[in-house]
Short mmCIF file of C-alpha atoms and ligand atoms in Angstrom, two decimals:
data_model
loop_
_atom_site.label_atom_id
_atom_site.label_comp_id
_atom_site.label_asym_id
_atom_site.label_seq_id
_atom_site.Cartn_x
_atom_site.Cartn_y
_atom_site.Cartn_z
CA UNK A 915 204.63 -38.84 -127.30
CA UNK A 916 207.23 -35.86 -126.71
CA UNK A 917 206.98 -32.04 -126.10
CA UNK A 918 204.39 -32.52 -123.48
CA UNK A 919 203.59 -29.79 -121.01
CA UNK A 920 204.51 -31.33 -117.56
CA UNK A 921 204.59 -29.07 -114.22
CA UNK A 922 206.98 -30.15 -111.40
CA UNK A 923 206.20 -28.88 -107.98
CA UNK A 924 209.12 -28.39 -105.76
CA UNK A 925 212.58 -27.99 -106.72
CA UNK A 926 214.64 -29.71 -104.36
CA UNK A 927 217.18 -32.68 -105.20
CA UNK A 928 214.14 -34.76 -106.68
CA UNK A 929 212.14 -32.12 -108.15
CA UNK A 930 214.99 -30.27 -109.94
CA UNK A 931 216.58 -33.41 -111.16
CA UNK A 932 213.16 -34.64 -112.24
CA UNK A 933 212.39 -31.28 -114.16
CA UNK A 934 215.82 -31.06 -115.87
CA UNK A 935 216.16 -34.69 -116.60
CA UNK A 936 212.47 -34.68 -118.29
CA UNK A 937 213.08 -31.39 -120.29
CA UNK A 938 216.42 -33.20 -121.55
CA UNK A 939 214.24 -35.99 -122.75
CA UNK A 940 212.22 -33.19 -124.99
CA UNK A 941 209.37 -32.61 -122.76
CA UNK A 942 208.20 -28.81 -121.71
CA UNK A 943 208.66 -28.67 -118.24
CA UNK A 944 207.58 -25.95 -115.87
CA UNK A 945 209.06 -26.11 -112.14
CA UNK A 946 207.41 -24.29 -109.36
CA UNK A 947 208.99 -23.52 -105.99
CA UNK A 948 207.43 -21.33 -103.17
CA UNK A 949 211.01 -19.79 -102.60
CA UNK A 950 211.11 -16.72 -104.65
CA UNK A 951 214.80 -16.13 -104.34
CA UNK A 952 215.37 -19.79 -105.51
CA UNK A 953 212.92 -19.49 -108.21
CA UNK A 954 215.11 -16.10 -109.52
CA UNK A 955 218.57 -18.08 -109.16
CA UNK A 956 217.17 -21.32 -111.14
CA UNK A 957 215.66 -18.82 -113.62
CA UNK A 958 219.15 -17.50 -114.09
CA UNK A 959 220.56 -20.88 -114.25
CA UNK A 960 222.06 -20.97 -110.78
CA UNK A 961 221.83 -24.32 -109.25
CA UNK A 962 222.81 -24.36 -105.42
CA UNK A 963 222.94 -27.89 -104.75
CA UNK A 964 226.05 -30.05 -105.42
CA UNK A 965 224.77 -32.51 -108.00
CA UNK A 966 227.38 -33.53 -110.83
CA UNK A 967 225.90 -32.56 -114.25
CA UNK A 968 222.72 -30.95 -112.99
CA UNK A 969 223.76 -27.11 -113.33
CA UNK A 970 224.74 -27.84 -117.05
CA UNK A 971 221.58 -29.77 -117.67
CA UNK A 972 219.51 -26.81 -116.29
CA UNK A 973 221.19 -24.27 -118.28
CA UNK A 974 221.27 -26.40 -121.55
CA UNK A 975 217.40 -26.79 -121.15
CA UNK A 976 216.70 -23.31 -120.21
CA UNK A 977 218.68 -21.93 -123.17
CA UNK A 978 216.59 -24.77 -125.57
CA UNK A 979 213.17 -23.39 -124.04
CA UNK A 980 212.20 -26.78 -122.65
CA UNK A 981 212.64 -25.71 -118.85
CA UNK A 982 211.22 -22.73 -116.78
CA UNK A 983 210.93 -21.83 -112.97
CA UNK A 984 207.79 -20.06 -111.62
CA UNK A 985 206.94 -18.97 -108.23
CA UNK A 986 203.88 -21.11 -106.85
CA UNK A 987 202.14 -24.19 -108.12
CA UNK A 988 199.26 -21.97 -109.45
CA UNK A 989 201.69 -20.44 -112.05
CA UNK A 990 203.00 -23.92 -113.47
CA UNK A 991 199.47 -25.23 -114.11
CA UNK A 992 197.62 -22.13 -115.18
CA UNK A 993 199.31 -20.67 -118.41
CA UNK A 994 196.59 -19.45 -120.83
CA UNK A 995 198.92 -18.96 -123.80
CA UNK A 996 200.44 -22.38 -123.31
CA UNK A 997 198.80 -25.90 -124.04
CA UNK A 998 197.18 -27.29 -121.09
CA UNK A 999 199.50 -29.21 -118.44
CA UNK A 1000 199.30 -32.84 -119.02
CA UNK A 1001 201.41 -34.23 -115.91
CA UNK A 1002 202.01 -32.73 -112.54
CA UNK A 1003 204.83 -34.27 -110.38
CA UNK A 1004 204.59 -33.81 -106.64
CA UNK A 1005 208.37 -33.70 -105.56
CA UNK A 1006 207.69 -31.63 -102.27
CA UNK A 1007 209.55 -32.66 -99.03
CA UNK A 1008 208.02 -35.61 -96.76
CA UNK A 1009 210.04 -35.16 -93.81
CA UNK A 1010 209.79 -37.55 -90.73
CA UNK A 1011 207.46 -36.28 -88.36
CA UNK A 1012 206.69 -37.08 -84.77
CA UNK A 1013 207.09 -40.57 -84.26
CA UNK A 1014 208.43 -41.53 -87.38
CA UNK A 1015 205.71 -41.24 -89.74
CA UNK A 1016 205.96 -39.26 -92.77
CA UNK A 1017 204.85 -35.68 -92.86
CA UNK A 1018 202.44 -35.03 -95.51
CA UNK A 1019 201.71 -31.40 -94.92
CA UNK A 1020 203.36 -30.26 -97.97
CA UNK A 1021 201.68 -32.68 -100.18
CA UNK A 1022 198.27 -31.62 -98.64
CA UNK A 1023 199.01 -27.98 -99.25
CA UNK A 1024 199.85 -28.31 -102.84
CA UNK A 1025 196.81 -30.65 -103.41
CA UNK A 1026 194.77 -27.97 -101.90
CA UNK A 1027 196.43 -25.32 -104.05
CA UNK A 1028 195.95 -27.00 -107.30
CA UNK A 1029 192.63 -29.07 -106.94
CA UNK A 1030 190.50 -26.43 -108.55
CA UNK A 1031 193.12 -25.58 -111.32
CA UNK A 1032 193.96 -28.86 -112.79
CA UNK A 1033 192.70 -29.60 -116.42
CA UNK A 1034 190.32 -32.33 -116.91
CA UNK A 1035 192.21 -35.38 -117.77
CA UNK A 1036 195.39 -34.40 -116.29
CA UNK A 1037 197.46 -36.87 -114.07
CA UNK A 1038 199.02 -35.98 -110.92
CA UNK A 1039 202.11 -38.02 -110.04
CA UNK A 1040 203.64 -38.66 -106.42
CA UNK A 1041 207.19 -38.62 -106.78
CA UNK A 1042 208.26 -37.99 -103.08
CA UNK A 1043 208.27 -41.00 -100.59
CA UNK A 1044 204.82 -41.03 -99.03
CA UNK A 1045 202.90 -43.65 -96.93
CA UNK A 1046 201.19 -46.40 -98.61
CA UNK A 1047 197.66 -45.26 -99.43
CA UNK A 1048 198.94 -41.44 -100.04
CA UNK A 1049 197.62 -41.77 -103.85
CA UNK A 1050 194.26 -42.78 -102.52
CA UNK A 1051 194.63 -40.07 -99.95
CA UNK A 1052 195.63 -37.55 -102.67
CA UNK A 1053 192.82 -38.59 -105.16
CA UNK A 1054 190.26 -37.95 -102.28
CA UNK A 1055 191.89 -34.55 -101.45
CA UNK A 1056 191.69 -33.43 -105.06
CA UNK A 1057 188.16 -34.61 -105.17
CA UNK A 1058 188.22 -34.68 -108.90
CA UNK A 1059 186.84 -37.69 -110.81
CA UNK A 1060 188.52 -36.45 -114.13
CA UNK A 1061 191.90 -36.27 -112.75
CA UNK A 1062 194.03 -39.57 -111.95
CA UNK A 1063 196.76 -39.98 -109.08
CA UNK A 1064 200.03 -42.11 -109.91
CA UNK A 1065 202.62 -43.07 -107.78
CA UNK A 1066 206.08 -42.93 -109.45
CA UNK A 1067 208.84 -43.54 -106.85
CA UNK A 1068 212.15 -41.81 -107.29
CA UNK A 1069 215.38 -44.11 -106.68
CA UNK A 1070 218.07 -41.13 -107.02
CA UNK A 1071 221.08 -41.24 -105.23
CA UNK A 1072 222.64 -38.01 -104.17
CA UNK A 1073 225.67 -37.17 -105.96
CA UNK A 1074 224.70 -39.24 -108.88
CA UNK A 1075 221.14 -38.25 -109.44
CA UNK A 1076 221.14 -37.08 -112.98
CA UNK A 1077 223.07 -40.24 -114.11
CA UNK A 1078 220.47 -42.40 -112.02
CA UNK A 1079 217.41 -40.54 -113.44
CA UNK A 1080 218.98 -41.04 -117.30
CA UNK A 1081 220.03 -44.94 -116.40
CA UNK A 1082 217.31 -46.30 -114.28
CA UNK A 1083 217.41 -49.75 -112.95
CA UNK A 1084 213.59 -49.62 -113.66
CA UNK A 1085 210.69 -47.22 -113.97
CA UNK A 1086 207.98 -48.27 -111.59
CA UNK A 1087 204.44 -46.47 -112.10
CA UNK A 1088 201.43 -47.61 -109.80
CA UNK A 1089 197.82 -46.34 -110.49
CA UNK A 1090 194.34 -47.77 -110.42
CA UNK A 1091 193.94 -46.16 -113.67
CA UNK A 1092 196.08 -48.05 -116.45
CA UNK A 1093 195.46 -45.15 -118.98
CA UNK A 1094 197.43 -42.81 -116.46
CA UNK A 1095 200.13 -45.12 -115.70
CA UNK A 1096 200.66 -45.86 -119.21
CA UNK A 1097 200.79 -42.06 -120.05
CA UNK A 1098 203.42 -41.32 -116.98
CA UNK A 1099 205.38 -44.45 -118.33
CA UNK A 1100 205.53 -43.04 -121.77
CA UNK A 1101 207.36 -39.69 -120.59
CA UNK A 1102 210.46 -42.10 -119.77
CA UNK A 1103 210.24 -44.19 -123.17
CA UNK A 1104 213.25 -42.80 -124.28
CA UNK A 1105 215.03 -44.23 -121.63
CA UNK A 1106 214.70 -47.91 -122.66
CA UNK A 1107 214.08 -49.04 -118.81
CA UNK A 1108 212.44 -51.92 -117.51
CA UNK A 1109 209.16 -50.57 -116.67
CA UNK A 1110 206.72 -51.85 -114.00
CA UNK A 1111 203.11 -50.83 -114.15
CA UNK A 1112 201.48 -51.74 -110.95
CA UNK A 1113 198.67 -50.86 -108.66
CA UNK A 1114 199.47 -47.61 -106.56
CA UNK A 1115 199.95 -49.31 -103.05
CA UNK A 1116 202.71 -51.74 -104.24
CA UNK A 1117 204.38 -48.89 -106.29
CA UNK A 1118 204.40 -46.90 -102.96
CA UNK A 1119 205.61 -49.65 -100.90
CA UNK A 1120 208.50 -50.55 -103.32
CA UNK A 1121 210.34 -47.33 -102.41
CA UNK A 1122 210.12 -48.44 -98.61
CA UNK A 1123 211.05 -52.05 -99.52
CA UNK A 1124 214.08 -51.15 -101.54
CA UNK A 1125 215.54 -48.66 -99.08
CA UNK A 1126 215.00 -50.49 -95.90
CA UNK A 1127 216.58 -53.45 -97.77
CA UNK A 1128 219.89 -51.46 -98.40
CA UNK A 1129 219.86 -50.13 -94.89
CA UNK A 1130 219.58 -53.59 -93.73
CA UNK A 1131 222.47 -54.67 -95.90
CA UNK A 1132 224.60 -52.12 -94.48
CA UNK A 1133 223.57 -52.65 -90.84
CA UNK A 1134 224.42 -56.33 -91.50
CA UNK A 1135 227.84 -55.40 -92.83
CA UNK A 1136 228.46 -52.83 -90.00
CA UNK A 1137 227.83 -55.46 -87.45
CA UNK A 1138 229.90 -58.30 -89.32
CA UNK A 1139 232.95 -55.54 -89.10
CA UNK A 1140 232.56 -55.66 -85.57
CA UNK A 1141 232.58 -59.62 -85.72
CA UNK A 1142 235.44 -59.69 -87.87
CA UNK A 1143 237.56 -57.54 -85.50
CA UNK A 1144 236.59 -59.99 -82.50
CA UNK A 1145 237.51 -62.93 -84.54
CA UNK A 1146 240.61 -61.46 -86.16
CA UNK A 1147 239.02 -61.69 -89.71
CA UNK A 1148 238.87 -59.10 -92.39
CA UNK A 1149 235.59 -57.60 -93.44
CA UNK A 1150 236.91 -56.52 -97.10
CA UNK A 1151 237.92 -60.30 -97.36
CA UNK A 1152 234.79 -61.51 -96.06
CA UNK A 1153 232.53 -58.99 -98.35
CA UNK A 1154 234.57 -59.64 -101.31
CA UNK A 1155 233.82 -63.39 -100.85
CA UNK A 1156 230.15 -62.85 -100.30
CA UNK A 1157 229.73 -60.47 -103.01
CA UNK A 1158 230.87 -63.15 -105.56
CA UNK A 1159 227.70 -64.84 -104.97
CA UNK A 1160 225.38 -62.91 -107.66
CA UNK A 1161 222.50 -63.14 -105.27
CA UNK A 1162 224.30 -60.90 -103.19
CA UNK A 1163 226.35 -58.86 -105.48
CA UNK A 1164 229.68 -56.53 -104.49
CA UNK A 1165 228.18 -53.41 -103.79
CA UNK A 1166 226.77 -51.66 -100.93
CA UNK A 1167 229.03 -53.76 -98.78
CA UNK A 1168 231.35 -51.26 -97.38
CA UNK A 1169 231.42 -50.82 -93.90
CA UNK A 1170 231.12 -47.43 -92.28
CA UNK A 1171 230.44 -45.00 -89.48
CA UNK A 1172 226.68 -45.95 -89.99
CA UNK A 1173 224.15 -45.06 -92.64
CA UNK A 1174 222.59 -41.85 -93.00
CA UNK A 1175 221.17 -39.13 -95.46
CA UNK A 1176 218.14 -37.82 -96.32
CA UNK A 1177 216.37 -41.24 -97.28
CA UNK A 1178 217.36 -44.26 -95.49
CA UNK A 1179 216.76 -42.80 -91.63
CA UNK A 1180 213.50 -41.53 -92.87
CA UNK A 1181 212.11 -44.53 -94.47
CA UNK A 1182 213.11 -46.94 -92.09
CA UNK A 1183 211.31 -45.10 -89.25
CA UNK A 1184 208.54 -44.65 -91.67
CA UNK A 1185 208.36 -48.30 -92.69
CA UNK A 1186 208.32 -49.42 -89.01
CA UNK A 1187 205.38 -47.12 -88.35
CA UNK A 1188 203.46 -48.23 -91.50
CA UNK A 1189 204.00 -51.81 -90.44
CA UNK A 1190 202.90 -50.96 -86.86
CA UNK A 1191 199.81 -49.15 -88.17
CA UNK A 1192 199.13 -52.54 -90.01
CA UNK A 1193 199.48 -54.54 -86.76
CA UNK A 1194 202.78 -56.09 -87.67
CA UNK A 1195 206.01 -55.75 -85.56
CA UNK A 1196 208.50 -55.60 -88.54
CA UNK A 1197 211.58 -56.08 -86.29
CA UNK A 1198 214.10 -56.79 -88.99
CA UNK A 1199 213.72 -53.03 -89.61
CA UNK A 1200 213.69 -52.14 -85.95
CA UNK A 1201 217.21 -54.24 -85.84
CA UNK A 1202 218.39 -52.48 -88.64
CA UNK A 1203 218.02 -49.09 -87.04
CA UNK A 1204 219.34 -50.43 -83.51
CA UNK A 1205 222.46 -51.79 -85.13
CA UNK A 1206 223.10 -48.47 -86.80
CA UNK A 1207 223.21 -46.75 -83.53
CA UNK A 1208 225.42 -49.49 -82.04
CA UNK A 1209 227.74 -48.79 -85.09
CA UNK A 1210 227.99 -45.08 -84.14
CA UNK A 1211 228.56 -45.92 -80.66
CA UNK A 1212 231.22 -48.73 -81.70
CA UNK A 1213 233.33 -45.71 -83.46
CA UNK A 1214 233.11 -43.73 -80.32
CA UNK A 1215 234.60 -46.56 -78.54
CA UNK A 1216 237.37 -47.08 -81.10
CA UNK A 1217 238.45 -43.13 -80.55
CA UNK A 1218 238.08 -43.41 -76.72
CA UNK A 1219 240.31 -46.48 -76.68
CA UNK A 1220 242.86 -44.86 -79.18
CA UNK A 1221 243.43 -42.04 -77.19
CA UNK A 1222 244.06 -43.56 -73.68
CA UNK A 1223 240.35 -44.34 -72.42
CA UNK A 1224 238.81 -40.98 -71.76
CA UNK A 1225 237.91 -38.27 -74.31
CA UNK A 1226 237.48 -35.37 -71.77
CA UNK A 1227 239.29 -32.46 -73.19
CA UNK A 1228 240.97 -34.08 -75.72
CA UNK A 1229 241.32 -32.36 -79.38
CA UNK A 1230 239.92 -34.74 -81.93
CA UNK A 1231 240.21 -33.94 -85.80
CA UNK A 1232 237.14 -35.21 -88.07
CA UNK A 1233 237.71 -35.57 -91.83
CA UNK A 1234 234.51 -35.56 -93.54
CA UNK A 1235 231.33 -34.34 -92.33
CA UNK A 1236 228.85 -34.96 -95.23
CA UNK A 1237 226.68 -38.25 -95.12
CA UNK A 1238 228.62 -39.56 -97.81
CA UNK A 1239 231.42 -38.49 -100.42
CA UNK A 1240 230.35 -36.28 -103.50
CA UNK A 1241 227.54 -34.26 -101.94
CA UNK A 1242 227.36 -31.39 -99.51
CA UNK A 1243 224.29 -32.82 -97.57
CA UNK A 1244 224.97 -32.80 -94.15
CA UNK A 1245 221.04 -34.16 -93.36
CA UNK A 1246 221.13 -37.02 -91.14
CA UNK A 1247 224.92 -37.40 -91.42
CA UNK A 1248 226.54 -40.20 -89.55
CA UNK A 1249 229.65 -37.97 -89.21
CA UNK A 1250 227.80 -35.46 -87.34
CA UNK A 1251 226.06 -38.09 -85.17
CA UNK A 1252 229.40 -39.40 -84.15
CA UNK A 1253 230.71 -35.91 -83.50
CA UNK A 1254 227.66 -35.31 -81.23
CA UNK A 1255 228.68 -38.59 -78.93
CA UNK A 1256 232.26 -37.29 -78.93
CA UNK A 1257 231.11 -34.04 -77.60
CA UNK A 1258 228.93 -35.42 -75.39
CA UNK A 1259 232.11 -37.28 -74.04
CA UNK A 1260 233.88 -33.90 -73.52
CA UNK A 1261 235.91 -34.25 -76.83
CA UNK A 1262 237.26 -30.93 -78.55
CA UNK A 1263 236.27 -31.32 -82.08
CA UNK A 1264 237.90 -29.65 -85.08
CA UNK A 1265 236.44 -30.76 -88.45
CA UNK A 1266 237.31 -30.30 -92.22
CA UNK A 1267 235.05 -31.23 -95.23
CA UNK A 1268 235.94 -30.53 -98.72
CA UNK A 1269 232.17 -29.66 -99.64
CA UNK A 1270 231.49 -27.47 -96.39
CA UNK A 1271 234.18 -25.13 -96.02
CA UNK A 1272 232.54 -23.32 -92.96
CA UNK A 1273 230.33 -24.33 -90.17
CA UNK A 1274 226.42 -24.31 -90.61
CA UNK A 1275 224.88 -22.63 -87.52
CA UNK A 1276 222.30 -25.34 -85.86
CA UNK A 1277 223.73 -28.21 -87.59
CA UNK A 1278 227.73 -28.31 -86.98
CA UNK A 1279 227.86 -26.46 -83.84
CA UNK A 1280 230.10 -28.26 -81.32
CA UNK A 1281 232.58 -28.55 -84.10
CA UNK A 1282 235.05 -25.91 -85.18
CA UNK A 1283 234.94 -26.07 -88.95
CA UNK A 1284 237.98 -25.27 -90.77
CA UNK A 1285 238.88 -25.22 -94.62
CA UNK A 1286 242.15 -26.96 -94.35
CA UNK A 1287 243.06 -30.37 -93.46
CA UNK A 1288 246.41 -29.18 -92.01
CA UNK A 1289 244.39 -27.00 -89.33
CA UNK A 1290 242.37 -30.12 -88.52
CA UNK A 1291 245.35 -32.28 -87.56
CA UNK A 1292 247.25 -29.37 -85.49
CA UNK A 1293 247.48 -30.48 -81.97
CA UNK A 1294 244.87 -33.19 -82.56
CA UNK A 1295 245.45 -36.61 -80.43
CA UNK A 1296 243.78 -38.37 -83.24
CA UNK A 1297 242.06 -38.10 -86.62
CA UNK A 1298 238.77 -39.78 -87.52
CA UNK A 1299 237.86 -40.40 -91.14
CA UNK A 1300 234.44 -40.14 -91.27
CA UNK A 1301 233.46 -39.61 -95.15
CA UNK A 1302 234.80 -41.32 -97.94
CA UNK A 1303 236.29 -38.40 -99.79
CA UNK A 1304 238.92 -39.86 -102.40
CA UNK A 1305 241.18 -36.72 -101.62
CA UNK A 1306 241.70 -37.72 -98.37
CA UNK A 1307 244.04 -40.48 -99.84
CA UNK A 1308 246.05 -38.05 -101.56
CA UNK A 1309 246.54 -35.79 -98.41
CA UNK A 1310 250.21 -35.08 -97.70
CA UNK A 1311 250.10 -37.31 -94.64
CA UNK A 1312 253.76 -36.59 -93.96
CA UNK A 1313 252.97 -32.88 -93.29
CA UNK A 1314 249.74 -33.86 -91.09
CA UNK A 1315 252.07 -35.70 -89.15
CA UNK A 1316 254.22 -32.93 -88.56
CA UNK A 1317 251.63 -30.97 -86.86
CA UNK A 1318 249.68 -33.51 -84.94
CA UNK A 1319 249.77 -33.77 -81.50
CA UNK A 1320 249.46 -37.85 -81.47
CA UNK A 1321 249.73 -39.51 -85.06
CA UNK A 1322 246.67 -41.82 -84.64
CA UNK A 1323 244.20 -42.26 -87.50
CA UNK A 1324 240.94 -43.95 -86.92
CA UNK A 1325 239.52 -44.74 -90.57
CA UNK A 1326 235.85 -45.66 -90.24
CA UNK A 1327 235.62 -46.05 -94.20
CA UNK A 1328 238.68 -48.13 -94.56
CA UNK A 1329 239.40 -45.46 -97.42
CA UNK A 1330 243.14 -44.59 -96.54
CA UNK A 1331 246.23 -46.79 -97.40
CA UNK A 1332 247.62 -48.16 -94.01
CA UNK A 1333 250.97 -48.55 -95.69
CA UNK A 1334 251.16 -45.14 -96.77
CA UNK A 1335 249.97 -43.95 -93.45
CA UNK A 1336 252.56 -46.03 -91.66
CA UNK A 1337 255.06 -44.81 -93.56
CA UNK A 1338 254.29 -41.45 -92.37
CA UNK A 1339 254.33 -42.23 -88.95
CA UNK A 1340 250.73 -42.90 -88.15
CA UNK A 1341 249.12 -45.71 -86.23
CA UNK A 1342 246.12 -46.60 -88.66
CA UNK A 1343 242.96 -48.38 -87.39
CA UNK A 1344 240.12 -49.49 -89.78
CA UNK A 1345 236.68 -51.19 -89.22
CA UNK A 1346 236.72 -54.64 -89.34
CA UNK A 1347 240.14 -55.17 -90.01
CA UNK A 1348 242.55 -56.77 -87.65
C1 UDX B 1522 219.62 -43.61 -101.11
C2 UDX B 1522 219.30 -44.73 -102.03
O1 UDX B 1522 220.38 -45.43 -102.45
C3 UDX B 1522 218.39 -44.08 -103.31
O2 UDX B 1522 218.00 -45.25 -104.02
C4 UDX B 1522 217.26 -43.49 -102.69
O3 UDX B 1522 216.53 -42.97 -103.79
C5 UDX B 1522 217.55 -42.43 -101.83
O4 UDX B 1522 218.35 -43.02 -100.71
P1 UDX B 1522 221.18 -41.61 -101.12
O5 UDX B 1522 220.65 -41.21 -99.63
O6 UDX B 1522 221.68 -40.58 -101.74
O7 UDX B 1522 220.38 -42.74 -102.00
O8 UDX B 1522 222.57 -42.21 -100.41
P2 UDX B 1522 223.12 -43.86 -100.79
O9 UDX B 1522 224.60 -43.52 -101.73
O10 UDX B 1522 222.42 -45.02 -100.94
O11 UDX B 1522 224.11 -44.06 -99.26
C6 UDX B 1522 223.12 -43.95 -98.13
C7 UDX B 1522 223.99 -44.04 -96.71
O12 UDX B 1522 224.85 -45.24 -96.99
C8 UDX B 1522 225.18 -43.20 -96.70
O13 UDX B 1522 225.65 -42.69 -95.43
C9 UDX B 1522 226.53 -43.89 -97.32
O14 UDX B 1522 227.88 -43.48 -96.60
C10 UDX B 1522 226.03 -45.51 -96.73
N1 UDX B 1522 226.85 -46.29 -97.65
C11 UDX B 1522 226.68 -46.62 -98.63
C12 UDX B 1522 227.75 -47.21 -96.66
O15 UDX B 1522 228.06 -47.05 -95.40
N2 UDX B 1522 228.40 -48.27 -97.35
C13 UDX B 1522 227.98 -48.62 -98.69
O16 UDX B 1522 228.47 -49.57 -99.18
C14 UDX B 1522 227.15 -47.76 -99.31
#
């Protein structure tokens, strides 16, 4: 059952985590990427994404001879001196294309490249989030009756991806071939997780259904936080009370500046498209997206009100730029979305993020990124906390108060202790708290 030869195509967050974790379960994994420099770096054990535990896992498994990196899918599949590859994981990007639908060109390119190379009986696994029906499309593109296609969606959160892979809530494997599904499920058997074997279309839909539900939960909480402010209630008290209901649960109930990241925005837009193509207006998902836009605008309204009604020419300090704490990922970050709205109203922005010491051209344009929170506070008329980095709690708020132009904090993550801030002379404003 173990020590099976597996190929993983694509070494992004999902591919690298999948490859390293499968190797740690005892399988022999060959990871392929099209970027030669990345392959060289990974071969030396250098991991350039911020993912706790991943560098160690990569290094350990390279040293144990269970994990290797090669340039291009061909080399991962055709290795004359090795046992034939049994399972090929596709972990290539499926970004949001025009109109919100997933862009499948990378999946298509790999399928075209490997179709004649796959050994008979091998299983191709779609790990990337792909539209419902892609397993079937991939099967047709491969044009091989002796190769099965399986959908095995990942549910990894950035920043805890290794932990999530090794401690999954569930493993979902969908295929029209029971045997192929069982062979893929067996790769994870050491984890002892609940395993659902289903058809390919249902497995593909599980990922969208779960992510859009979570995004809806957050939009609900963010709208609720606005209502709390209007009614003089405290959203933290309300969500705590809601969360004791086991059907709801205490997690994923923290209001913020809107949700973002590499999955939720892409998956909500894609599910809307998928529903529309199936002749259905899935307006709950539409409302989830509209509420997210509104949440970002509401943050800007709060900042504008806090600085006297106009943002023009005002220097605003931003604490946090990544889409959540624990990652260096800026993709679809709500912090950057809020920054863009502030800039559009004429604010001058200076930002600090522990994971992004310098600006990234084309991504953080419009924000002067500094590597010192004091420099963010200097002469600013307000500080806006946008990412829930725990280290912001431990900042020397008295020192920040000494250099800031006007001691005002808008804490969109309800992260800081209001008493500490008040003692340091700051006016503190949270979200959904009176
Ligand atoms: C998500 C899913 O959780 C994961 O299962 C899927 O595979 C990929 O998408 P990720 O994008 O890494 O993972 O981030 P997640 O931790 O889910 O957070 C998404 C966004 O929601 C972030 O912007 C985060 O700040 C926000 N969020 C999360 C809140 O605003 N409040 C919360 O209570 C939780």
